[in-house]
XYZ file of C-alpha atoms in Angstrom:
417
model
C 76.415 54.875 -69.621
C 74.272 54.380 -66.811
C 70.117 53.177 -67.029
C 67.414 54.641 -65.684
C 64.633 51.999 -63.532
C 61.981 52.236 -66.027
C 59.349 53.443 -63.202
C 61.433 56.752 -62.732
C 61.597 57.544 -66.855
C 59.408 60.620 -67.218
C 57.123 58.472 -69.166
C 56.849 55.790 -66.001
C 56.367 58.684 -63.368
C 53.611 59.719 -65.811
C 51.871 56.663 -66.240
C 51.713 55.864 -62.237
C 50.840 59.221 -61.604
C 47.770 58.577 -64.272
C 46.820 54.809 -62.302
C 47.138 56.800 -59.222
C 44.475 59.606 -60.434
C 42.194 57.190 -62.070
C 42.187 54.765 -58.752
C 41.185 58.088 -57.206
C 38.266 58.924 -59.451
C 37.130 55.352 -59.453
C 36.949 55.167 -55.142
C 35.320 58.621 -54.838
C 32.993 57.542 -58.148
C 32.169 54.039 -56.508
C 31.839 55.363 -52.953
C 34.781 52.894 -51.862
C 33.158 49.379 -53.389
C 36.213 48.618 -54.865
C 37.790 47.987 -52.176
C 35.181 46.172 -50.280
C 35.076 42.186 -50.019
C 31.334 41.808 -50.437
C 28.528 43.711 -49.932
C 26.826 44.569 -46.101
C 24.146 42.894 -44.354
C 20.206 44.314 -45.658
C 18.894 43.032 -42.885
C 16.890 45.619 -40.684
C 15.831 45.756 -37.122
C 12.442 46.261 -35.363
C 12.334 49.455 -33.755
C 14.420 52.381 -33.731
C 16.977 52.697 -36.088
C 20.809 52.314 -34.848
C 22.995 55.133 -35.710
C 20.757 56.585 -38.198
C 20.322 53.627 -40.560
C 17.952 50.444 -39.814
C 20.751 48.306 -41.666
C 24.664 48.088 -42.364
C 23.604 48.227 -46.355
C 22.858 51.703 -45.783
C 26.474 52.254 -44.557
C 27.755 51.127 -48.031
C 30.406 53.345 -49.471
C 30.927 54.863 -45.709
C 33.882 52.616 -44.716
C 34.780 55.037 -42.259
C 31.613 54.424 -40.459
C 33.284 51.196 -39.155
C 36.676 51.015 -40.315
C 38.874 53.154 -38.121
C 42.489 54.710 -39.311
C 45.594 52.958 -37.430
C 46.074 55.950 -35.231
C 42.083 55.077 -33.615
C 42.807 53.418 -30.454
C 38.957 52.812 -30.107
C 39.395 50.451 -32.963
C 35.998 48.819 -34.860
C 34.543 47.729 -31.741
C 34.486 50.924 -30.065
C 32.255 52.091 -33.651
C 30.570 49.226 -32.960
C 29.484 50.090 -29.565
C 28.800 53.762 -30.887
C 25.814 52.839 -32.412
C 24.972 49.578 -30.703
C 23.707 51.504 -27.658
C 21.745 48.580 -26.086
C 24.804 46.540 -26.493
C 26.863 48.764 -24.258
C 24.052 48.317 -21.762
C 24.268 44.698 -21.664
C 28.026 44.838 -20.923
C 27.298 45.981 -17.497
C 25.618 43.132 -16.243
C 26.256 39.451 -16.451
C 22.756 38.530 -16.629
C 22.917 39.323 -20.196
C 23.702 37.956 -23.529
C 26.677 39.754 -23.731
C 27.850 40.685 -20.475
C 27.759 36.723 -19.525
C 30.974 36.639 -22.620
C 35.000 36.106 -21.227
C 35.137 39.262 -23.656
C 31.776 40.656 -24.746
C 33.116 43.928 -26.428
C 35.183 41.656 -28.881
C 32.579 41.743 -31.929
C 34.920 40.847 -34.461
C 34.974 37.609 -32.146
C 31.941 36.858 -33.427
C 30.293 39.036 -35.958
C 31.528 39.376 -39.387
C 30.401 41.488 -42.145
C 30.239 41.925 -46.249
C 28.621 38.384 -46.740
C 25.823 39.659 -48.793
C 22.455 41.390 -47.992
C 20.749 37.931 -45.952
C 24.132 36.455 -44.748
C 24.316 35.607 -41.178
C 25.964 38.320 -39.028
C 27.095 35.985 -36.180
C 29.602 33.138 -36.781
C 29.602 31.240 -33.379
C 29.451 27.549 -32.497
C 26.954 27.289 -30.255
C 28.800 24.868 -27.878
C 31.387 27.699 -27.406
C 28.964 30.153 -26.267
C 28.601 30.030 -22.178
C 24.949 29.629 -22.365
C 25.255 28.195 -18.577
C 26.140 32.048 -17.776
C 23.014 32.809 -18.987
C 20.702 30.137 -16.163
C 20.388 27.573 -18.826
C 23.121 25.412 -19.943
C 22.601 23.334 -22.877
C 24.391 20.223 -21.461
C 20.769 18.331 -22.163
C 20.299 20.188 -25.382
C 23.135 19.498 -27.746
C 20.419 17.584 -30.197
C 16.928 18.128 -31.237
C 14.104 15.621 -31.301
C 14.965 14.634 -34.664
C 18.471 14.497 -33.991
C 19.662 17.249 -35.644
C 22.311 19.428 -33.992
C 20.772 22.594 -32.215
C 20.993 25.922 -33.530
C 20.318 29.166 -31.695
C 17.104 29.827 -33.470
C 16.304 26.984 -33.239
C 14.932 28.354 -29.128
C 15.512 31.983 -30.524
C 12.658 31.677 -33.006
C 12.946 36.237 -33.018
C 15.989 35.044 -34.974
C 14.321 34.230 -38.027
C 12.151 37.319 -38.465
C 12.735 39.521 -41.252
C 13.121 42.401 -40.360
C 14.661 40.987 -37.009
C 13.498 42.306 -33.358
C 16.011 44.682 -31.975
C 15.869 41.852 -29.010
C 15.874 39.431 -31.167
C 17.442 36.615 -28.721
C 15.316 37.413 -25.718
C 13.696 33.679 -24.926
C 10.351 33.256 -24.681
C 9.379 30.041 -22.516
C 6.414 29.382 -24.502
C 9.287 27.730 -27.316
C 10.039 24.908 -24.461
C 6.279 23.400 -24.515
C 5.793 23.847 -28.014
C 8.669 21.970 -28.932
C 8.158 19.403 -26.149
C 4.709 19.226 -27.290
C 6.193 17.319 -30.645
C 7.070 14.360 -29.099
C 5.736 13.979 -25.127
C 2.351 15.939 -24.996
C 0.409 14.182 -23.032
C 3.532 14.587 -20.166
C 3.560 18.375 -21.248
C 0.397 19.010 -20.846
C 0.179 17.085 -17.316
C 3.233 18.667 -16.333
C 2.039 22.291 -17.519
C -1.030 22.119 -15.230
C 1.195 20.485 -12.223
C 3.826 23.055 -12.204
C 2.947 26.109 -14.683
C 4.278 27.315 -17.559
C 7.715 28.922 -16.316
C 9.821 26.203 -17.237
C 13.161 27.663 -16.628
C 11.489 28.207 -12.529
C 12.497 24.805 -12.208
C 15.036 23.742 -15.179
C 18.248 25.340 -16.303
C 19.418 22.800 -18.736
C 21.440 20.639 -16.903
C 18.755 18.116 -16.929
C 18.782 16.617 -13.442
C 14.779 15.569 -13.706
C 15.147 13.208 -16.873
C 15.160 9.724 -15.977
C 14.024 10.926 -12.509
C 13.198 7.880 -9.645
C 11.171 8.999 -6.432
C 11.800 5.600 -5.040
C 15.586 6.640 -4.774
C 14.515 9.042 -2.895
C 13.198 9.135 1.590
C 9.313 8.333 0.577
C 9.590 5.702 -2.230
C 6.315 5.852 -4.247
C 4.917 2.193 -3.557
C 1.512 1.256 -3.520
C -0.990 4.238 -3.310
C 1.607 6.251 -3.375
C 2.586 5.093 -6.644
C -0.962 6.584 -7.294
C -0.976 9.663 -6.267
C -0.681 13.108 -8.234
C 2.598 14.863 -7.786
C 0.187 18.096 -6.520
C -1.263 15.265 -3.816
C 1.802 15.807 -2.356
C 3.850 18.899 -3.602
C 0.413 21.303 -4.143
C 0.944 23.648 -6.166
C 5.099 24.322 -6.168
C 6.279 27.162 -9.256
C 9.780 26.653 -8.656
C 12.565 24.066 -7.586
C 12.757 25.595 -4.040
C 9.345 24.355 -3.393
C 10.189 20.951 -3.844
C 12.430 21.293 -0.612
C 11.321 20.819 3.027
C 8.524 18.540 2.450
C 7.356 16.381 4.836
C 8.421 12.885 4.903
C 6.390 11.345 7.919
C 2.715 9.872 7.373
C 1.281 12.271 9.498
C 3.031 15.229 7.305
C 0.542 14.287 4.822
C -2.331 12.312 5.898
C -2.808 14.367 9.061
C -6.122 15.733 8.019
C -7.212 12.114 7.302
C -6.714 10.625 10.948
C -9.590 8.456 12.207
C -7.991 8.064 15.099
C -7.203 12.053 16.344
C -3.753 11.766 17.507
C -4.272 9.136 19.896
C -2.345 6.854 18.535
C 0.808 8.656 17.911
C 2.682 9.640 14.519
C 3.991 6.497 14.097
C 1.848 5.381 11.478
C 3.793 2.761 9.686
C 3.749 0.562 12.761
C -0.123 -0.514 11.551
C -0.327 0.550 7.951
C 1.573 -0.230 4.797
C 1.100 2.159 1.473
C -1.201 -0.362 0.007
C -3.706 0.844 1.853
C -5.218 2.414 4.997
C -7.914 -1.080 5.183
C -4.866 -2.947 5.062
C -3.439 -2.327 9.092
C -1.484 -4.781 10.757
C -1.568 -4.129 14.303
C 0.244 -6.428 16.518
C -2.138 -6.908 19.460
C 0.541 -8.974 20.892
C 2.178 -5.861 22.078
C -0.814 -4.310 24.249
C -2.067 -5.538 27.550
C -5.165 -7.702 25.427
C -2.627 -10.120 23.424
C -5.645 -12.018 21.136
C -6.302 -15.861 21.819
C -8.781 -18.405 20.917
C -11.518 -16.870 18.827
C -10.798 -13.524 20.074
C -8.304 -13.691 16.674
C -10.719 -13.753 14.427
C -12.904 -11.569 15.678
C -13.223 -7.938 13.561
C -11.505 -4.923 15.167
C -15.202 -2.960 14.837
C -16.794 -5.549 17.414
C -15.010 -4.041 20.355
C -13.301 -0.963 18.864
C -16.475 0.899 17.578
C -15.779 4.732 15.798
C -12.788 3.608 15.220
C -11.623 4.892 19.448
C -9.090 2.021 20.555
C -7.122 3.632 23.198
C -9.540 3.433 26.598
C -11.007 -0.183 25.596
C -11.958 -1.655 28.488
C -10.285 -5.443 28.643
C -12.764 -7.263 30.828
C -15.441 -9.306 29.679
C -18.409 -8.275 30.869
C -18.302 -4.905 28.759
C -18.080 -6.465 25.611
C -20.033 -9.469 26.502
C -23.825 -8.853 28.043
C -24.653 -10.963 30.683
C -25.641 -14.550 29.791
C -29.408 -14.854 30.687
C -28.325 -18.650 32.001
C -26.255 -16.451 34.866
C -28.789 -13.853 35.954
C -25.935 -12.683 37.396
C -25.234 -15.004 39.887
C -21.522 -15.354 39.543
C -20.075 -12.181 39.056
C -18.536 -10.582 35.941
C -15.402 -13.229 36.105
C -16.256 -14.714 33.398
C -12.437 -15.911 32.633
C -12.923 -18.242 36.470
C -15.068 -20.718 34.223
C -14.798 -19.592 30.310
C -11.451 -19.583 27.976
C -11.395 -17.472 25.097
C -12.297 -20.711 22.994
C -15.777 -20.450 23.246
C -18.388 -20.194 25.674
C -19.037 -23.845 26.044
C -16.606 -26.186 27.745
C -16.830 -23.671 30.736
C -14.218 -25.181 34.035
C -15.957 -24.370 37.091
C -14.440 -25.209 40.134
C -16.967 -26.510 41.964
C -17.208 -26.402 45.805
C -19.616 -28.845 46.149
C -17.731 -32.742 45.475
C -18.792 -33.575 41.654
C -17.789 -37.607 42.110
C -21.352 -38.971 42.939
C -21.436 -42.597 42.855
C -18.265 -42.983 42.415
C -18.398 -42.834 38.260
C -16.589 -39.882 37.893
C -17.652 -36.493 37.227
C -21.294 -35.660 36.174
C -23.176 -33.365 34.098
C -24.176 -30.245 34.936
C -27.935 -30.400 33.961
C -27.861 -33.690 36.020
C -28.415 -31.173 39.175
C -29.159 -27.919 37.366
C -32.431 -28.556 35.815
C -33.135 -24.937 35.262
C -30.809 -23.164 33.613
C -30.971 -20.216 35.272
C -30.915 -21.421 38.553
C -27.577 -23.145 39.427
C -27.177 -22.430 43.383
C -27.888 -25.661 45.603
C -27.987 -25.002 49.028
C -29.200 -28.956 50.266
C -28.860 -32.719 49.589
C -32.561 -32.496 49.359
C -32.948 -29.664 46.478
C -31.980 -33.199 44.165
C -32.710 -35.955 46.583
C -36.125 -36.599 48.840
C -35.942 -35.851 51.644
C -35.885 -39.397 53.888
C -39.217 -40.799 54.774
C -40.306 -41.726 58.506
C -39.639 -45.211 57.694
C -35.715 -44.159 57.130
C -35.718 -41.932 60.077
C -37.258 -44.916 62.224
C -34.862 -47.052 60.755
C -32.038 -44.308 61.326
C -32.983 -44.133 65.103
C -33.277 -47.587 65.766
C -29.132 -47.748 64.466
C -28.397 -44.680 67.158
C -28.187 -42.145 64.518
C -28.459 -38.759 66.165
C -27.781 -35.789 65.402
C -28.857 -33.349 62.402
C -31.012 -35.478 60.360
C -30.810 -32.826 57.345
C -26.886 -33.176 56.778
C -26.929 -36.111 55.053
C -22.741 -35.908 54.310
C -22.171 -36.091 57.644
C -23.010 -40.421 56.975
C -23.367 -40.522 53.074
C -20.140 -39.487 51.360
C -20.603 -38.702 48.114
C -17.968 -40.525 46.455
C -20.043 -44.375 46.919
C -23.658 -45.451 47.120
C -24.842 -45.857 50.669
C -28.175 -46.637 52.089
């Protein structure tokens, strides 16, 4: 005698038949919640309403709404992108959240659903996400101040606003100096009235201005320099680009601040040092008035007045005035007697034999009583003239001739009647 399968006894097609009706009655009853993992998201969105409802809750019961049939070849993303209008838009364009993504139409990627009403709708680690894409990597942003790891609202504030902004990740700059502010303010603030307040102008993340050294750079910042205001230099630049092409010579900068007009070149460094414009070394070596004696010490002001140098004139007499002992008697040669030692000690080759009496040289005043009169013409402008007696005498001896050239017998080298 052969058995019946117990499912296929009247009584068994009955009672699945039954199951079958009341599953039926309980889905259409229920709207579908039976067969749903967990309820939708609650959370709206500012502004206009997305395919009729402001949240998924209000889809609850309407699987269909997102849940295609296997024969939909548009699958749940293409519902997605039904009613996530702005979404499609940002697909177009790799400037944007979503359009920067290997695959930004795959939402089941990263958005999942039925977590509750306040459950988080994207499930994403933030390192994955090709922020770089985006102009701002977060290579120098992996921690926060406190050393917690970052998390997108963390720069997305929008992100914690309930109901959240339909643009909800859309950056606003003004989160990079408050959250600087916390622990470098007084930089911020500098920095903010340097540069402006468009951070991202200048930074995109990769942090290539922390630890930053001008001195590795063509104009090291010593001395003054190490002073100076980066808008000294740089004015006022808004973006990285302005930071390019500036000039590196002295004269790129200090142009305007030339005593000396150009006539001395570009060449700046070849006097002055950064620690200061007072502090010039000029080697005077190198021009055709090389510096001796007390010349060396004497200040750069006493022949180079208004600060003109080039057209100096190098002889004496036009820094010097004449010396009232001279009355200009001999000239403006004043280097044929004088040394750049002083004026006293003067060498003056003297025409007239200096050896009187035979005891060496004597002293000037000796015959130049008057100091401004040094020109003798005769014996007898320092000795008398010779009395009759002498003349008789010089007679008598057969000495002829002219009785007023006295070197003609008396040599001045030995004493002699």
């Amino acid at each position: 005698m052969m058995h019946r399968l117990g499912c296929l006894t009247p009584f068994g097609i009955a009672a699945g038949l039954t199951a079958m009706v009341a599953v039926l009655i309980a889905w259409i009853l229920g709207g579908g919640n039976m067969f749903s993992p967990g309820p939708l998201n609650a959370q709206a969105r500012m502004g206009v309403p997305l395919g009729g409802v402001s949240s998924h809750a209000a889809l609850g019961g309407n699987c269909g709404a997102c849940h295609t049939n296997p024969l939909d070849t548009r699958g749940m993303a293409g519902l997605c992108l039904d009613c996530h209008t702005d979404i499609q838009a940002q697909l177009t364009s790799s400037d944007t959240l979503h359009g920067a993504l290997p695959d930004g139409g795959a939402c089941l990627s990263c958005h999942t659903e039925h977590g509750g009403p306040t459950a988080t709708l994207t499930e994403m680690e933030l390192t994955a996400f090709p922020h770089a894409a985006l102009g701002f990597a977060l290579t120098a942003h992996q921690y926060t101040s406190t050393g917690s790891v970052f998390a997108c609202a963390d720069c997305h504030t929008a992100l914690k606003i309930t109901p959240r902004p339909i643009n909800a990740y859309r950056f606003d700059q003004a989160i990079c100096i408050d959250c600087h502010m916390d622990y470098q303010a007084d930089f911020v603030v500098s920095h903010v009235a340097d540069f402006g307040a468009d951070c991202q102008n200048c930074h995109d993340g990769i942090d290539r201005f922390s630890g930053f050294d001008h001195n590795t750079l063509t104009v090291p910042l010593a001395g003054k320099h190490g002073e100076a205001t980066c808008t000294s230099c740089h004015g006022e630049v808004r973006d990285a680009a302005g930071f390019v092409g500036l000039a590196t010579t002295c004269v790129g900068c200090h142009q305007t601040d030339d005593i000396h007009n150009g006539t001395y070149g570009s060449d700046c460094a070849s006097c002055h040092t950064p620690a200061g414009w007072e502090q010039a070394t000029f080697d005077h070596s190198r021009t055709a008035f090389p510096l001796t004696g007390a010349h060396i010490t004497t200040p750069c002001t006493s022949c180079h007045s208004n600060h003109i140098f080039q057209g100096t004139p190098t002889d004496c007499a036009s820094c010097h005035a004449e010396p009232q002992v001279h009355l200009g008697q001999f000239g403006t040669n004043c280097n044929s007697c004088h040394t750049t030692s002083r004026w006293e000690g003067a060498i003056f080759d003297h025409t007239f034999p200096l050896n009187h009496g035979g005891e060496g040289t004597i002293a000037c005043a000796t015959c130049h009583t008057n100091p401004q009169q040094y020109t003798v013409y005769t014996c007898y402008n320092c000795h008398a003239h010779p009395q009759a007696a002498t003349l008789a005498k010089h007679s008598e001896e057969g000495i002829s001739g002219n009785i007023d050239d006295c070197a003609s017998c008396h040599p001045t080298g030995q004493e002699g009647d």
